[in-house]
mmCIF file of C-alpha atoms in Angstrom:
data_model
loop_
_atom_site.group_PDB
_atom_site.id
_atom_site.type_symbol
_atom_site.label_atom_id
_atom_site.label_comp_id
_atom_site.label_asym_id
_atom_site.label_seq_id
_atom_site.Cartn_x
_atom_site.Cartn_y
_atom_site.Cartn_z
ATOM 1 C CA MET A 1 -30.970 2.038 -7.549
ATOM 2 C CA THR A 2 -30.211 -1.466 -5.359
ATOM 3 C CA ASP A 3 -32.211 -1.996 -2.640
ATOM 4 C CA GLN A 4 -30.619 -1.671 0.971
ATOM 5 C CA ASN A 5 -31.757 -4.692 2.531
ATOM 6 C CA ASP A 6 -30.692 -6.985 -0.437
ATOM 7 C CA VAL A 7 -27.853 -9.030 0.914
ATOM 8 C CA SER A 8 -25.658 -9.665 -2.738
ATOM 9 C CA ALA A 9 -23.954 -12.888 -3.646
ATOM 10 C CA GLU A 10 -20.645 -11.574 -3.280
ATOM 11 C CA VAL A 11 -22.196 -10.864 0.607
ATOM 12 C CA LEU A 12 -23.170 -13.884 1.542
ATOM 13 C CA GLU A 13 -19.901 -15.260 -0.099
ATOM 14 C CA ASN A 14 -18.039 -13.255 2.368
ATOM 15 C CA THR A 15 -20.596 -14.704 4.735
ATOM 16 C CA ARG A 16 -19.239 -17.841 4.515
ATOM 17 C CA PHE A 17 -16.162 -17.510 4.600
ATOM 18 C CA ILE A 18 -16.070 -15.243 7.697
ATOM 19 C CA GLN A 19 -17.751 -17.682 9.269
ATOM 20 C CA ASP A 20 -15.825 -20.812 7.586
ATOM 21 C CA VAL A 21 -12.933 -18.781 9.740
ATOM 22 C CA ARG A 22 -14.795 -18.801 13.314
ATOM 23 C CA ASP A 23 -15.800 -21.483 12.812
ATOM 24 C CA GLN A 24 -11.972 -23.004 11.976
ATOM 25 C CA VAL A 25 -10.922 -20.539 15.076
ATOM 26 C CA ALA A 26 -13.446 -22.076 17.348
ATOM 27 C CA THR A 27 -11.551 -25.953 16.837
ATOM 28 C CA VAL A 28 -9.154 -25.251 19.072
ATOM 29 C CA VAL A 29 -10.431 -21.914 21.014
ATOM 30 C CA VAL A 30 -13.296 -21.942 23.193
ATOM 31 C CA GLY A 31 -15.610 -18.879 23.877
ATOM 32 C CA GLN A 32 -13.360 -15.215 22.530
ATOM 33 C CA ASP A 33 -16.588 -14.809 19.538
ATOM 34 C CA GLU A 34 -16.108 -10.706 20.426
ATOM 35 C CA VAL A 35 -12.107 -11.183 20.139
ATOM 36 C CA VAL A 36 -12.246 -13.135 16.467
ATOM 37 C CA GLU A 37 -14.831 -10.239 15.215
ATOM 38 C CA ARG A 38 -12.267 -7.371 16.085
ATOM 39 C CA LEU A 39 -9.562 -9.315 14.685
ATOM 40 C CA LEU A 40 -11.605 -9.889 11.418
ATOM 41 C CA ILE A 41 -12.371 -6.427 11.689
ATOM 42 C CA SER A 42 -8.959 -5.042 12.543
ATOM 43 C CA LEU A 43 -7.808 -7.801 9.757
ATOM 44 C CA PHE A 44 -10.628 -6.263 6.455
ATOM 45 C CA THR A 45 -9.567 -2.825 6.954
ATOM 46 C CA GLY A 46 -5.691 -3.308 7.705
ATOM 47 C CA GLY A 47 -6.238 -1.528 11.235
ATOM 48 C CA HIS A 48 -3.952 -2.684 14.384
ATOM 49 C CA ILE A 49 -5.493 -3.605 17.700
ATOM 50 C CA LEU A 50 -3.697 -3.514 21.045
ATOM 51 C CA LEU A 51 -5.430 -6.105 23.218
ATOM 52 C CA GLN A 52 -5.281 -5.636 27.084
ATOM 53 C CA GLY A 53 -6.006 -8.678 29.173
ATOM 54 C CA VAL A 54 -4.097 -10.623 31.829
ATOM 55 C CA PRO A 55 -2.006 -13.504 30.499
ATOM 56 C CA GLY A 56 -3.077 -16.997 29.562
ATOM 57 C CA LEU A 57 -6.820 -15.985 27.958
ATOM 58 C CA ALA A 58 -5.478 -17.801 24.630
ATOM 59 C CA LYS A 59 -4.338 -14.790 22.612
ATOM 60 C CA THR A 60 -1.959 -15.963 20.999
ATOM 61 C CA LEU A 61 -3.294 -19.416 20.646
ATOM 62 C CA LEU A 62 -6.396 -17.142 19.030
ATOM 63 C CA VAL A 63 -4.112 -15.232 16.495
ATOM 64 C CA SER A 64 -1.788 -18.379 15.220
ATOM 65 C CA VAL A 65 -4.880 -20.791 14.221
ATOM 66 C CA LEU A 66 -6.222 -17.125 12.483
ATOM 67 C CA SER A 67 -3.114 -17.207 10.102
ATOM 68 C CA LYS A 68 -3.233 -21.122 9.620
ATOM 69 C CA SER A 69 -6.921 -20.311 8.560
ATOM 70 C CA ILE A 70 -6.058 -17.938 5.917
ATOM 71 C CA GLU A 71 -2.194 -19.259 4.880
ATOM 72 C CA LEU A 72 -1.302 -16.243 5.913
ATOM 73 C CA ASP A 73 2.589 -15.952 7.754
ATOM 74 C CA PHE A 74 2.756 -15.182 11.110
ATOM 75 C CA SER A 75 5.327 -13.797 14.228
ATOM 76 C CA ARG A 76 5.837 -13.500 17.454
ATOM 77 C CA ILE A 77 7.971 -11.096 19.769
ATOM 78 C CA GLN A 78 7.731 -10.949 23.537
ATOM 79 C CA PHE A 79 8.771 -7.484 24.354
ATOM 80 C CA THR A 80 11.146 -7.308 27.119
ATOM 81 C CA ILE A 81 13.471 -4.234 28.397
ATOM 82 C CA ASP A 82 16.402 -5.455 26.854
ATOM 83 C CA LEU A 83 15.141 -5.676 23.159
ATOM 84 C CA LEU A 84 16.474 -3.705 21.075
ATOM 85 C CA PRO A 85 14.709 -2.066 17.400
ATOM 86 C CA SER A 86 17.276 -3.856 14.925
ATOM 87 C CA ASP A 87 15.699 -7.884 17.047
ATOM 88 C CA ILE A 88 12.265 -5.633 16.084
ATOM 89 C CA LEU A 89 13.433 -4.653 12.580
ATOM 90 C CA GLY A 90 16.258 -6.505 11.512
ATOM 91 C CA SER A 91 20.111 -5.439 10.727
ATOM 92 C CA GLN A 92 23.238 -4.947 8.644
ATOM 93 C CA ILE A 93 26.071 -7.615 8.777
ATOM 94 C CA LEU A 94 29.091 -7.681 7.289
ATOM 95 C CA ASP A 95 29.617 -10.948 4.877
ATOM 96 C CA GLN A 96 33.227 -12.023 5.950
ATOM 97 C CA LYS A 97 33.130 -13.726 2.114
ATOM 98 C CA SER A 98 32.215 -10.063 0.390
ATOM 99 C CA ASN A 99 33.698 -7.293 2.800
ATOM 100 C CA GLU A 100 29.664 -5.592 2.169
ATOM 101 C CA PHE A 101 26.597 -5.463 3.946
ATOM 102 C CA VAL A 102 24.528 -7.496 3.651
ATOM 103 C CA THR A 103 20.139 -7.167 5.339
ATOM 104 C CA ARG A 104 18.554 -9.873 7.781
ATOM 105 C CA THR A 105 15.136 -8.255 7.838
ATOM 106 C CA GLY A 106 13.531 -9.075 11.167
ATOM 107 C CA PRO A 107 10.345 -10.571 12.206
ATOM 108 C CA ILE A 108 8.187 -7.685 11.668
ATOM 109 C CA PHE A 109 8.043 -8.827 8.437
ATOM 110 C CA THR A 110 5.181 -10.662 8.601
ATOM 111 C CA ASN A 111 1.343 -10.640 7.553
ATOM 112 C CA LEU A 112 0.507 -11.167 11.636
ATOM 113 C CA LEU A 113 2.975 -9.933 14.485
ATOM 114 C CA LEU A 114 1.939 -10.379 17.346
ATOM 115 C CA ALA A 115 3.577 -7.925 19.575
ATOM 116 C CA ASP A 116 3.534 -9.860 24.085
ATOM 117 C CA GLU A 117 3.391 -7.200 25.953
ATOM 118 C CA ILE A 118 4.662 -4.416 24.329
ATOM 119 C CA ASN A 119 4.274 -1.995 27.487
ATOM 120 C CA ARG A 120 7.954 -3.892 28.466
ATOM 121 C CA ALA A 121 10.037 -2.548 25.699
ATOM 122 C CA ALA A 122 11.549 0.532 26.382
ATOM 123 C CA PRO A 123 10.081 3.671 24.941
ATOM 124 C CA LYS A 124 12.976 3.268 21.696
ATOM 125 C CA VAL A 125 12.006 0.129 20.467
ATOM 126 C CA GLN A 126 7.976 0.947 20.612
ATOM 127 C CA GLY A 127 8.568 4.262 18.378
ATOM 128 C CA ALA A 128 10.682 2.108 15.837
ATOM 129 C CA LEU A 129 7.159 -0.791 15.912
ATOM 130 C CA LEU A 130 4.501 1.888 15.745
ATOM 131 C CA GLU A 131 6.954 3.638 13.177
ATOM 132 C CA ALA A 132 6.273 0.803 11.624
ATOM 133 C CA MET A 133 2.702 0.128 11.675
ATOM 134 C CA GLN A 134 2.357 4.174 10.516
ATOM 135 C CA GLU A 135 4.373 3.388 7.737
ATOM 136 C CA ARG A 136 3.851 0.158 6.855
ATOM 137 C CA LYS A 137 8.117 0.612 5.828
ATOM 138 C CA VAL A 138 11.191 0.448 7.352
ATOM 139 C CA THR A 139 14.447 0.994 6.806
ATOM 140 C CA ILE A 140 17.803 -0.651 7.047
ATOM 141 C CA GLY A 141 20.890 1.058 7.138
ATOM 142 C CA ASN A 142 20.341 2.744 4.029
ATOM 143 C CA GLU A 143 17.791 0.349 2.849
ATOM 144 C CA THR A 144 14.197 1.243 2.841
ATOM 145 C CA LEU A 145 11.771 -2.032 2.703
ATOM 146 C CA SER A 146 8.201 -2.612 2.478
ATOM 147 C CA LEU A 147 6.216 -4.444 4.408
ATOM 148 C CA PRO A 148 4.578 -7.487 3.415
ATOM 149 C CA ALA A 149 0.658 -7.157 2.039
ATOM 150 C CA PRO A 150 -1.673 -7.331 4.906
ATOM 151 C CA PHE A 151 -0.134 -6.207 7.411
ATOM 152 C CA LEU A 152 -1.407 -6.267 10.306
ATOM 153 C CA VAL A 153 -0.042 -5.523 14.271
ATOM 154 C CA ILE A 154 -2.355 -7.737 16.841
ATOM 155 C CA ALA A 155 0.409 -6.335 20.292
ATOM 156 C CA THR A 156 -0.984 -7.582 23.982
ATOM 157 C CA GLN A 157 -0.774 -5.119 27.559
ATOM 158 C CA ASN A 158 -0.831 -6.822 30.329
ATOM 159 C CA PRO A 159 -3.482 -4.485 32.610
ATOM 160 C CA VAL A 160 -2.825 -6.049 36.255
ATOM 161 C CA GLU A 161 0.825 -6.446 36.680
ATOM 162 C CA GLN A 162 2.721 -2.615 35.934
ATOM 163 C CA ALA A 163 6.376 -3.240 37.529
ATOM 164 C CA GLY A 164 8.830 -2.800 34.803
ATOM 165 C CA THR A 165 6.063 -1.437 31.919
ATOM 166 C CA PHE A 166 6.380 1.862 29.621
ATOM 167 C CA GLU A 167 2.793 3.319 29.410
ATOM 168 C CA LEU A 168 1.909 4.122 25.977
ATOM 169 C CA PRO A 169 1.653 7.905 25.226
ATOM 170 C CA GLU A 170 -1.123 8.319 24.034
ATOM 171 C CA ALA A 171 -0.229 9.310 20.421
ATOM 172 C CA GLN A 172 0.941 6.129 19.890
ATOM 173 C CA LEU A 173 -1.955 4.660 21.353
ATOM 174 C CA ASP A 174 -3.914 6.570 18.651
ATOM 175 C CA ARG A 175 -1.835 4.683 16.036
ATOM 176 C CA PHE A 176 -3.970 1.469 17.674
ATOM 177 C CA MET A 177 -6.970 0.897 15.286
ATOM 178 C CA LEU A 178 -8.604 -0.814 18.220
ATOM 179 C CA CYS A 179 -8.358 -1.246 21.519
ATOM 180 C CA HIS A 180 -10.284 -5.107 22.669
ATOM 181 C CA ARG A 181 -11.037 -5.225 26.614
ATOM 182 C CA LEU A 182 -10.584 -8.728 27.513
ATOM 183 C CA ASN A 183 -12.246 -10.664 29.710
ATOM 184 C CA TYR A 184 -12.642 -13.939 31.912
ATOM 185 C CA PRO A 185 -14.095 -17.098 29.779
ATOM 186 C CA GLU A 186 -17.734 -17.673 31.484
ATOM 187 C CA PRO A 187 -18.099 -20.742 33.475
ATOM 188 C CA SER A 188 -19.366 -22.732 31.274
ATOM 189 C CA GLU A 189 -16.316 -21.901 28.730
ATOM 190 C CA GLU A 190 -14.187 -22.352 31.224
ATOM 191 C CA ARG A 191 -16.014 -26.178 31.639
ATOM 192 C CA GLU A 192 -15.028 -26.397 28.116
ATOM 193 C CA VAL A 193 -11.941 -25.715 28.010
ATOM 194 C CA LEU A 194 -10.827 -27.966 30.909
ATOM 195 C CA LYS A 195 -12.178 -30.362 29.087
ATOM 196 C CA ARG A 196 -10.202 -30.329 25.653
ATOM 197 C CA ASN A 197 -7.314 -29.880 27.859
ATOM 198 C CA MET A 198 -7.750 -32.749 29.315
ATOM 199 C CA ALA A 199 -8.374 -34.724 26.657
ATOM 200 C CA LEU A 200 -4.709 -33.590 24.464
ATOM 201 C CA GLY A 201 -3.018 -36.697 25.568
ATOM 202 C CA ILE A 202 0.551 -36.998 24.949
ATOM 203 C CA ARG A 203 2.589 -38.369 22.252
ATOM 204 C CA LYS A 204 5.938 -40.386 22.183
ATOM 205 C CA GLU A 205 9.058 -38.809 21.052
ATOM 206 C CA ASP A 206 12.379 -41.075 21.338
ATOM 207 C CA ARG A 207 12.232 -42.813 24.947
ATOM 208 C CA GLY A 208 9.872 -40.601 26.717
ATOM 209 C CA ALA A 209 6.359 -38.730 25.165
ATOM 210 C CA VAL A 210 5.450 -35.319 25.309
ATOM 211 C CA VAL A 211 2.174 -33.603 26.419
ATOM 212 C CA ASN A 212 0.610 -32.262 24.072
ATOM 213 C CA THR A 213 -0.844 -29.196 23.596
ATOM 214 C CA GLU A 214 -3.625 -26.679 21.642
ATOM 215 C CA PHE A 215 -0.541 -26.060 19.367
ATOM 216 C CA ASP A 216 -0.341 -29.691 18.828
ATOM 217 C CA VAL A 217 -4.004 -30.101 18.137
ATOM 218 C CA MET A 218 -4.394 -27.393 15.438
ATOM 219 C CA GLN A 219 -5.808 -27.506 12.671
ATOM 220 C CA HIS A 220 -3.255 -26.339 9.939
ATOM 221 C CA LYS A 221 -5.888 -26.487 6.724
ATOM 222 C CA PRO A 222 -6.541 -23.555 5.389
ATOM 223 C CA VAL A 223 -10.452 -22.924 4.794
ATOM 224 C CA GLY A 224 -8.956 -19.516 2.838
ATOM 225 C CA SER A 225 -7.187 -18.116 0.895
ATOM 226 C CA SER A 226 -4.982 -14.092 0.170
ATOM 227 C CA GLU A 227 -8.452 -14.198 -3.016
ATOM 228 C CA ASP A 228 -10.340 -14.448 0.005
ATOM 229 C CA LEU A 229 -9.369 -11.649 1.721
ATOM 230 C CA VAL A 230 -8.956 -9.799 -0.312
ATOM 231 C CA ARG A 231 -12.179 -10.342 -2.026
ATOM 232 C CA CYS A 232 -13.700 -8.999 1.764
ATOM 233 C CA MET A 233 -11.263 -6.093 2.144
ATOM 234 C CA GLN A 234 -12.761 -4.408 -1.275
ATOM 235 C CA ALA A 235 -16.639 -5.345 -0.113
ATOM 236 C CA VAL A 236 -15.477 -3.849 3.184
ATOM 237 C CA ASN A 237 -14.545 -1.129 1.076
ATOM 238 C CA ASP A 238 -18.559 -0.993 -0.700
ATOM 239 C CA ILE A 239 -20.570 -1.002 2.316
ATOM 240 C CA HIS A 240 -22.718 2.344 1.868
ATOM 241 C CA VAL A 241 -22.556 4.131 4.716
ATOM 242 C CA SER A 242 -24.748 7.087 5.268
ATOM 243 C CA ASP A 243 -24.977 11.376 5.547
ATOM 244 C CA THR A 244 -27.186 10.301 8.734
ATOM 245 C CA PHE A 245 -25.398 7.712 9.915
ATOM 246 C CA LEU A 246 -21.716 9.759 9.360
ATOM 247 C CA GLU A 247 -23.588 12.833 10.878
ATOM 248 C CA HIS A 248 -23.604 10.469 13.817
ATOM 249 C CA VAL A 249 -19.813 9.638 13.861
ATOM 250 C CA ILE A 250 -19.166 12.811 13.792
ATOM 251 C CA GLU A 251 -21.062 14.057 16.722
ATOM 252 C CA VAL A 252 -19.841 11.361 18.984
ATOM 253 C CA ILE A 253 -16.261 12.910 18.070
ATOM 254 C CA ASN A 254 -16.914 15.819 18.484
ATOM 255 C CA ARG A 255 -18.797 15.462 22.426
ATOM 256 C CA THR A 256 -15.450 13.388 22.843
ATOM 257 C CA ARG A 257 -13.589 17.405 22.247
ATOM 258 C CA ASN A 258 -16.526 19.202 24.581
ATOM 259 C CA HIS A 259 -17.460 16.671 27.335
ATOM 260 C CA PRO A 260 -16.607 18.692 30.517
ATOM 261 C CA ASN A 261 -14.945 15.031 32.314
ATOM 262 C CA ILE A 262 -12.478 14.820 28.982
ATOM 263 C CA GLU A 263 -9.206 16.263 29.102
ATOM 264 C CA LEU A 264 -7.920 15.083 25.123
ATOM 265 C CA GLY A 265 -11.178 14.233 23.289
ATOM 266 C CA CYS A 266 -10.647 11.765 20.087
ATOM 267 C CA SER A 267 -8.623 12.819 17.357
ATOM 268 C CA PRO A 268 -9.508 12.736 13.392
ATOM 269 C CA ARG A 269 -7.997 8.726 13.006
ATOM 270 C CA GLY A 270 -10.258 8.081 15.805
ATOM 271 C CA GLY A 271 -13.677 8.954 13.575
ATOM 272 C CA ILE A 272 -12.005 7.261 10.187
ATOM 273 C CA ALA A 273 -11.464 4.037 12.218
ATOM 274 C CA LEU A 274 -14.578 4.567 13.948
ATOM 275 C CA ILE A 275 -16.639 4.383 9.908
ATOM 276 C CA LYS A 276 -13.641 1.949 8.997
ATOM 277 C CA ALA A 277 -14.832 -0.616 11.809
ATOM 278 C CA SER A 278 -18.218 -0.656 11.679
ATOM 279 C CA ARG A 279 -17.831 -1.366 7.850
ATOM 280 C CA ALA A 280 -15.877 -4.218 7.956
ATOM 281 C CA ARG A 281 -18.991 -5.438 11.603
ATOM 282 C CA ALA A 282 -21.630 -4.051 9.275
ATOM 283 C CA LEU A 283 -20.160 -6.730 6.482
ATOM 284 C CA ILE A 284 -18.935 -9.915 9.517
ATOM 285 C CA ASN A 285 -22.573 -9.499 10.062
ATOM 286 C CA GLY A 286 -24.215 -10.079 6.779
ATOM 287 C CA ARG A 287 -24.841 -6.178 5.917
ATOM 288 C CA ASN A 288 -23.933 -4.282 2.722
ATOM 289 C CA TYR A 289 -25.302 -1.419 5.110
ATOM 290 C CA VAL A 290 -23.775 0.140 8.797
ATOM 291 C CA ILE A 291 -26.197 0.756 10.880
ATOM 292 C CA PRO A 292 -26.330 2.298 14.285
ATOM 293 C CA GLU A 293 -25.409 -0.223 15.921
ATOM 294 C CA ASP A 294 -22.413 -0.628 14.531
ATOM 295 C CA LEU A 295 -21.029 2.714 15.671
ATOM 296 C CA PHE A 296 -22.756 2.148 19.405
ATOM 297 C CA VAL A 297 -21.572 -1.699 19.727
ATOM 298 C CA LEU A 298 -17.624 -1.091 18.445
ATOM 299 C CA ALA A 299 -17.647 3.115 20.436
ATOM 300 C CA GLU A 300 -15.710 1.389 22.682
ATOM 301 C CA ASP A 301 -13.222 -0.361 21.791
ATOM 302 C CA VAL A 302 -12.347 2.655 18.701
ATOM 303 C CA ILE A 303 -12.945 5.490 21.517
ATOM 304 C CA LEU A 304 -12.074 4.738 24.966
ATOM 305 C CA HIS A 305 -8.062 4.310 24.572
ATOM 306 C CA ARG A 306 -7.957 7.623 22.547
ATOM 307 C CA ILE A 307 -9.765 10.293 25.050
ATOM 308 C CA ARG A 308 -7.964 11.270 28.442
ATOM 309 C CA LEU A 309 -10.029 11.929 31.561
ATOM 310 C CA ASN A 310 -9.728 15.785 32.952
ATOM 311 C CA TYR A 311 -8.184 15.901 36.882
ATOM 312 C CA GLU A 312 -11.543 17.335 38.444
ATOM 313 C CA ALA A 313 -13.131 13.841 37.331
ATOM 314 C CA LEU A 314 -10.310 11.170 38.203
ATOM 315 C CA ALA A 315 -10.910 13.065 41.719
ATOM 316 C CA ASP A 316 -14.710 12.563 41.457
ATOM 317 C CA GLY A 317 -13.355 9.029 40.436
ATOM 318 C CA LEU A 318 -14.824 8.709 37.127
ATOM 319 C CA THR A 319 -13.449 6.735 34.167
ATOM 320 C CA GLY A 320 -13.760 7.324 30.438
ATOM 321 C CA GLN A 321 -15.316 3.722 30.473
ATOM 322 C CA ALA A 322 -18.548 5.253 32.476
ATOM 323 C CA VAL A 323 -18.632 8.670 30.417
ATOM 324 C CA LEU A 324 -18.602 7.067 27.165
ATOM 325 C CA GLN A 325 -21.496 5.344 28.089
ATOM 326 C CA ASP A 326 -23.766 7.986 29.438
ATOM 327 C CA MET A 327 -22.567 9.900 26.587
ATOM 328 C CA LEU A 328 -23.799 6.934 23.654
ATOM 329 C CA ARG A 329 -26.443 6.917 25.963
ATOM 330 C CA ASP A 330 -28.127 10.224 25.578
ATOM 331 C CA LEU A 331 -27.527 9.611 21.631
ATOM 332 C CA GLY A 332 -29.801 6.548 21.298
ATOM 333 C CA ALA A 333 -28.057 3.628 22.407
ATOM 334 C CA THR A 334 -29.636 0.237 24.073
ATOM 335 C CA PRO A 335 -27.677 -0.970 27.215
ATOM 336 C CA SER A 336 -27.685 -4.533 25.009
ATOM 337 C CA GLN A 337 -25.705 -1.713 23.159
ATOM 338 C CA ILE A 338 -23.051 -0.543 25.468
ATOM 339 C CA SER A 339 -20.415 -2.819 27.222
ATOM 340 C CA GLN A 340 -22.006 -3.294 31.094
ATOM 341 C CA GLU A 341 -18.931 -2.742 32.764
ATOM 342 C CA ALA A 342 -17.539 0.620 34.285
#
């Protein structure tokens, strides 16, 4: 019988690859360790992620450097009110020479797709993207095409500016395995950001010069390959989950469905996501088994966007975050294992 405390050579190999990726990201993005961990969790489990945060927190830079670290294709779509489904999925156009329709694929055919400000697009466009996320296939005309593997949607949502936005319904939010809220950097991190920005310099072009950006100085040398990614995905699938941990997940999910302040509880997809994400976090932290801390730390990102408070709770000024934190404390979570913001 394998001793779960023995970290296998394969786990160590995966840990080195993960650390190399994190180090590469850290060369251009200051801090944001928690976001990087969530992105890796999504990547290793094939689960899409929604990032909520104000503009200017280096989300695009983060995804771009992550794609280059593992040699993955990367596309970014700025969602706007006039965006059409065909702008994302692709369309059929008439070839004037052959007089036949040919399929032109859209930017969704990539490995990492950054859907920037997804709530600015009309529900029809959001629906087209979310259907592709679920089925990993796209139908253009009469032709059905499979999306590449891996395929990961990283959507962003600005929680502050609501003018001209369309709220994502609960059923669509449920398609995202994780919803992570980004915070402003700490003062020490912000100081480092400013110092790095001042040191970017300029480069000569034509008869003038251009001020460099973080994208210009980004390392393009990959630190891993798709084989490393596949190995990590397999390792996540092999992470041991005890029956006790399984019961804890079922308990958390069921409490959201029976809580007096919650109108809409967590879906079965939420429980599946909690197991997957916990396994991936275990691997990232060099373990081949999950522990209760994985559940507590990830609960907010997995559960919060899947529940809706009832009218009485909202009238009393409660938030979903506060209700969930109380629930986790009842289940034995320590203050360091759950967010302190509510």
